[in-house]
Short mmCIF file of C-alpha atoms in Angstrom, two decimals:
data_model
loop_
_atom_site.label_atom_id
_atom_site.label_comp_id
_atom_site.label_asym_id
_atom_site.label_seq_id
_atom_site.Cartn_x
_atom_site.Cartn_y
_atom_site.Cartn_z
CA UNK A 23 -0.15 0.06 0.09
CA UNK A 24 1.43 3.59 -0.94
CA UNK A 25 3.03 5.37 2.09
CA UNK A 26 0.47 8.43 1.22
CA UNK A 27 -2.34 6.02 2.42
CA UNK A 28 -0.50 4.09 5.05
CA UNK A 29 0.37 7.69 6.46
CA UNK A 30 -2.77 9.81 5.77
CA UNK A 31 -3.89 11.44 9.30
CA UNK A 32 -6.74 14.15 9.96
CA UNK A 33 -6.32 16.91 12.51
CA UNK A 34 -8.55 19.83 13.49
CA UNK A 35 -8.46 22.85 15.55
CA UNK A 36 -11.34 25.67 16.47
CA UNK A 37 -11.28 28.83 15.03
CA UNK A 38 -12.50 30.38 18.02
CA UNK A 39 -13.31 33.96 17.22
CA UNK A 40 -15.29 35.54 14.24
CA UNK A 41 -11.98 37.16 13.92
CA UNK A 42 -9.74 34.30 13.21
CA UNK A 43 -12.29 32.50 11.13
CA UNK A 44 -10.39 31.57 7.92
CA UNK A 45 -7.15 32.33 9.56
CA UNK A 46 -5.48 28.46 9.60
CA UNK A 47 -5.05 27.31 13.27
CA UNK A 48 -2.25 25.01 13.69
CA UNK A 49 -1.24 22.62 14.91
CA UNK A 50 -4.64 20.51 15.46
CA UNK A 51 -5.64 20.22 18.85
CA UNK A 52 -7.31 17.01 18.03
CA UNK A 53 -6.55 13.70 15.77
CA UNK A 54 -9.07 11.61 14.23
CA UNK A 55 -8.63 8.20 12.67
CA UNK A 56 -10.23 8.08 9.28
CA UNK A 57 -11.67 5.94 6.11
CA UNK A 58 -8.85 5.79 3.77
CA UNK A 59 -10.78 7.64 1.07
CA UNK A 60 -11.26 10.25 3.05
CA UNK A 61 -9.46 13.90 1.52
CA UNK A 62 -10.28 17.53 1.03
CA UNK A 63 -10.20 18.87 -2.66
CA UNK A 64 -9.83 22.51 -3.74
CA UNK A 65 -11.43 22.54 -7.41
CA UNK A 66 -10.87 25.39 -9.45
CA UNK A 67 -13.64 25.83 -12.37
CA UNK A 68 -12.62 27.25 -15.25
CA UNK A 69 -14.75 29.78 -17.27
CA UNK A 70 -14.50 28.92 -21.14
CA UNK A 71 -14.09 31.26 -23.90
CA UNK A 72 -17.40 30.59 -25.56
CA UNK A 73 -16.74 34.18 -28.26
CA UNK A 74 -16.69 33.34 -32.07
CA UNK A 75 -14.11 35.47 -33.93
CA UNK A 76 -14.61 33.63 -37.78
CA UNK A 77 -11.63 30.96 -36.42
CA UNK A 78 -11.75 26.94 -36.04
CA UNK A 79 -8.63 27.99 -33.05
CA UNK A 80 -10.13 27.75 -29.65
CA UNK A 81 -8.96 30.21 -27.46
CA UNK A 82 -7.71 29.52 -23.51
CA UNK A 83 -10.05 29.33 -20.41
CA UNK A 84 -9.82 31.88 -17.75
CA UNK A 85 -9.59 30.55 -13.91
CA UNK A 86 -13.04 30.88 -11.99
CA UNK A 87 -14.02 30.08 -8.67
CA UNK A 88 -12.49 27.48 -6.11
CA UNK A 89 -14.63 25.17 -4.75
CA UNK A 90 -13.70 23.63 -1.33
CA UNK A 91 -15.02 20.47 0.07
CA UNK A 92 -14.16 17.42 2.15
CA UNK A 93 -15.39 14.33 3.36
CA UNK A 94 -14.62 12.15 6.24
CA UNK A 95 -15.83 8.58 5.72
CA UNK A 96 -16.20 5.31 7.53
CA UNK A 97 -15.46 7.40 10.85
CA UNK A 98 -16.05 4.78 13.75
CA UNK A 99 -17.69 7.23 15.67
CA UNK A 100 -16.58 7.68 19.50
CA UNK A 101 -16.96 10.07 22.59
CA UNK A 102 -14.06 11.59 21.62
CA UNK A 103 -14.45 12.50 17.72
CA UNK A 104 -17.73 13.46 17.43
CA UNK A 105 -18.44 16.36 19.40
CA UNK A 106 -16.63 18.91 17.49
CA UNK A 107 -17.97 17.87 14.26
CA UNK A 108 -21.44 17.56 15.54
CA UNK A 109 -20.94 21.23 17.01
CA UNK A 110 -20.11 22.47 13.77
CA UNK A 111 -23.20 20.97 11.84
CA UNK A 112 -25.28 22.14 14.70
CA UNK A 113 -23.76 25.34 15.58
CA UNK A 114 -24.63 25.37 19.56
CA UNK A 115 -23.62 23.65 22.67
CA UNK A 116 -24.95 23.88 25.87
CA UNK A 117 -22.74 22.13 28.49
CA UNK A 118 -23.42 21.47 32.03
CA UNK A 119 -21.90 19.69 34.87
CA UNK A 120 -24.12 17.06 36.19
CA UNK A 121 -23.23 15.08 37.89
CA UNK A 122 -20.54 16.29 39.92
CA UNK A 123 -17.45 15.62 37.73
CA UNK A 124 -19.05 15.02 34.60
CA UNK A 125 -19.55 17.16 31.71
CA UNK A 126 -22.86 16.79 29.80
CA UNK A 127 -23.34 18.40 26.30
CA UNK A 128 -26.71 19.50 24.41
CA UNK A 129 -26.60 19.97 21.29
CA UNK A 130 -28.65 21.74 19.37
CA UNK A 131 -29.47 23.08 15.60
CA UNK A 132 -29.02 27.01 16.03
CA UNK A 133 -30.53 30.38 14.97
CA UNK A 134 -27.17 31.80 13.59
CA UNK A 135 -26.67 31.18 10.03
CA UNK A 136 -22.78 31.26 10.65
CA UNK A 137 -21.47 28.51 11.60
CA UNK A 138 -18.54 26.94 13.87
CA UNK A 139 -15.43 27.11 11.32
CA UNK A 140 -12.01 24.94 11.89
CA UNK A 141 -8.74 24.36 10.38
CA UNK A 142 -8.28 20.71 9.07
CA UNK A 143 -5.20 19.49 8.46
CA UNK A 144 -4.45 16.73 5.90
CA UNK A 145 -1.09 14.81 6.13
CA UNK A 146 -1.14 12.41 2.95
CA UNK A 147 2.16 11.10 3.48
CA UNK A 148 3.75 12.51 0.75
CA UNK A 149 2.23 16.25 1.10
CA UNK A 150 0.65 18.12 4.41
CA UNK A 151 -2.08 20.86 3.48
CA UNK A 152 -4.08 22.61 6.11
CA UNK A 153 -7.71 24.00 5.17
CA UNK A 154 -8.74 26.97 6.91
CA UNK A 155 -12.99 28.38 7.45
CA UNK A 156 -13.92 24.53 7.09
CA UNK A 157 -17.40 23.78 8.24
CA UNK A 158 -19.26 20.62 8.43
CA UNK A 159 -22.28 20.50 6.04
CA UNK A 160 -23.83 16.96 6.95
CA UNK A 161 -23.23 13.95 8.93
CA UNK A 162 -24.89 10.86 7.83
CA UNK A 163 -24.98 8.14 10.55
CA UNK A 164 -25.43 4.29 10.43
CA UNK A 165 -25.28 1.35 12.38
CA UNK A 166 -26.17 -2.20 11.85
CA UNK A 167 -26.37 -5.42 13.96
CA UNK A 168 -23.10 -6.44 13.63
CA UNK A 169 -20.73 -3.57 13.65
CA UNK A 170 -19.68 -0.16 14.75
CA UNK A 171 -21.76 3.09 14.70
CA UNK A 172 -20.33 4.79 11.57
CA UNK A 173 -20.75 8.71 10.26
CA UNK A 174 -19.86 10.08 7.04
CA UNK A 175 -19.01 13.93 7.25
CA UNK A 176 -19.18 16.01 4.66
CA UNK A 177 -17.46 19.82 4.74
CA UNK A 178 -16.95 23.47 2.74
CA UNK A 179 -13.79 24.90 3.39
CA UNK A 180 -12.65 27.99 2.36
CA UNK A 181 -8.47 28.19 1.89
CA UNK A 182 -5.87 25.65 1.19
CA UNK A 183 -2.16 26.08 2.49
CA UNK A 184 0.63 24.10 3.02
CA UNK A 185 1.48 23.02 6.15
CA UNK A 186 4.94 21.77 7.47
CA UNK A 187 3.95 18.70 9.71
CA UNK A 188 6.15 18.19 13.12
CA UNK A 189 3.34 16.48 14.81
CA UNK A 190 4.14 13.21 16.98
CA UNK A 191 0.78 11.71 17.43
CA UNK A 192 0.15 8.93 20.50
CA UNK A 193 -3.15 7.18 19.09
CA UNK A 194 -5.18 5.43 22.33
CA UNK A 195 -6.84 2.41 22.16
CA UNK A 196 -10.43 3.47 20.20
CA UNK A 197 -13.57 3.07 22.50
CA UNK A 198 -15.60 2.96 19.21
CA UNK A 199 -19.42 2.81 19.99
CA UNK A 200 -20.68 -0.80 19.18
CA UNK A 201 -23.77 -2.22 18.18
CA UNK A 202 -24.57 -3.72 21.14
CA UNK A 203 -24.04 -0.11 23.00
CA UNK A 204 -27.16 1.03 20.65
CA UNK A 205 -30.81 1.67 22.17
CA UNK A 206 -33.24 2.18 19.21
CA UNK A 207 -36.36 3.95 20.04
CA UNK A 208 -39.41 4.58 18.32
CA UNK A 209 -41.94 6.98 19.75
CA UNK A 210 -39.96 7.04 22.89
CA UNK A 211 -40.10 3.33 23.39
CA UNK A 212 -36.67 1.26 22.92
CA UNK A 213 -37.03 -1.96 20.11
CA UNK A 214 -35.35 -4.52 19.75
CA UNK A 215 -36.30 -5.58 16.57
CA UNK A 216 -34.33 -3.31 13.98
CA UNK A 217 -31.84 -4.40 11.72
CA UNK A 218 -30.14 -1.22 10.56
CA UNK A 219 -30.79 2.00 10.76
CA UNK A 220 -29.24 5.42 9.29
CA UNK A 221 -29.85 9.19 9.67
CA UNK A 222 -28.49 12.38 8.48
CA UNK A 223 -28.30 15.89 9.79
CA UNK A 224 -27.82 18.57 7.36
CA UNK A 225 -27.85 22.41 7.68
CA UNK A 226 -27.58 22.74 3.91
CA UNK A 227 -24.58 25.32 4.12
CA UNK A 228 -23.63 27.31 1.32
CA UNK A 229 -20.46 29.28 0.37
CA UNK A 230 -20.57 32.81 0.93
CA UNK A 231 -18.94 34.54 -2.42
CA UNK A 232 -18.40 38.23 -2.71
CA UNK A 233 -16.28 40.80 -4.99
CA UNK A 234 -13.46 40.31 -2.75
CA UNK A 235 -10.65 40.36 -5.09
CA UNK A 236 -10.16 36.72 -4.77
CA UNK A 237 -11.52 33.32 -6.13
CA UNK A 238 -12.40 31.66 -3.13
CA UNK A 239 -15.73 31.65 -0.25
CA UNK A 240 -15.52 34.61 2.02
CA UNK A 241 -17.81 32.75 4.93
CA UNK A 242 -20.21 29.35 5.19
CA UNK A 243 -23.73 29.96 5.97
CA UNK A 244 -26.43 27.98 7.06
CA UNK A 245 -29.49 30.18 5.39
CA UNK A 246 -32.05 27.36 4.59
CA UNK A 247 -33.70 24.75 6.46
CA UNK A 248 -32.41 22.13 8.50
CA UNK A 249 -32.90 18.99 7.27
CA UNK A 250 -33.23 15.63 9.04
CA UNK A 251 -33.77 12.20 7.08
CA UNK A 252 -33.19 8.51 7.73
CA UNK A 253 -34.69 5.10 7.40
CA UNK A 254 -34.30 1.70 9.27
CA UNK A 255 -35.29 -1.86 8.45
CA UNK A 256 -37.22 -3.59 11.03
CA UNK A 257 -38.14 -7.41 11.52
CA UNK A 258 -42.05 -7.76 12.03
#
C-alpha cells in the first residue's frame, strides 16, 4: 500500500472567534482516525471562452472560482471525536456539569446563520495541507446488527495552504460505539427488532461569495432549513 495512504491522518483545531475565522489554526488540537478514502479537494472551475471570431481555433479558458469540499468517510463514532463535528453541523452547545465531575453537552441546531469553523489538517504522507474556514455541512450516521456506529462527514472550506507537519501523534486504544451499545427507540420506547438504521443531519450550508478580489468564498452560512432524514429496517 502506498505510503500516502498508510501515513494519512486528519487533525483539526477550532477557529475560536469571528475575527479568526478563515485564519489557519495550527497545529491541530485533535486528531481523528478516518477511512482511507477521506480527503479534501480545492477544485478550480474554468470559465470557457465561448466567443466567435471567424476561426476554428479555440482560446484558453480563464481561472474561475475555487470550490473547497471535503469528506471524512467511515468514521468510527466515539465520544472523543464526534463532539466537535456535531457542534459544527448544528451550531450550538450547552454544557453543564451534572452529576458532579461529569460534563454533559446538549447540541442543538442554532439560529445563527454563521456556522462554527475549524482548520482541518490533512497529512497524506507525501504532503500535508491545512484547510481553513472549514465547516461541517452534513453528518450521516449508520449502524447495523454486527458492527460499529459509523459516520460520513461532508465539509465546505475556504482556503488551502501548505502545512509543515512536525506533529507526533499518540493514538490511544479506540473505544468506538458498538452495535450492542445501541438503544434504538421508536416513539420514545426501545425497540429490539431493528436490523439497521441511518440518519443524516444537513444544515444546507453554502459558501458565501462576494466581489472581494479572490476566487475563494468569504464565509460559510446556513440560511436554509435544517434537514433531518433517515430510514431503518425492522423485523415484524
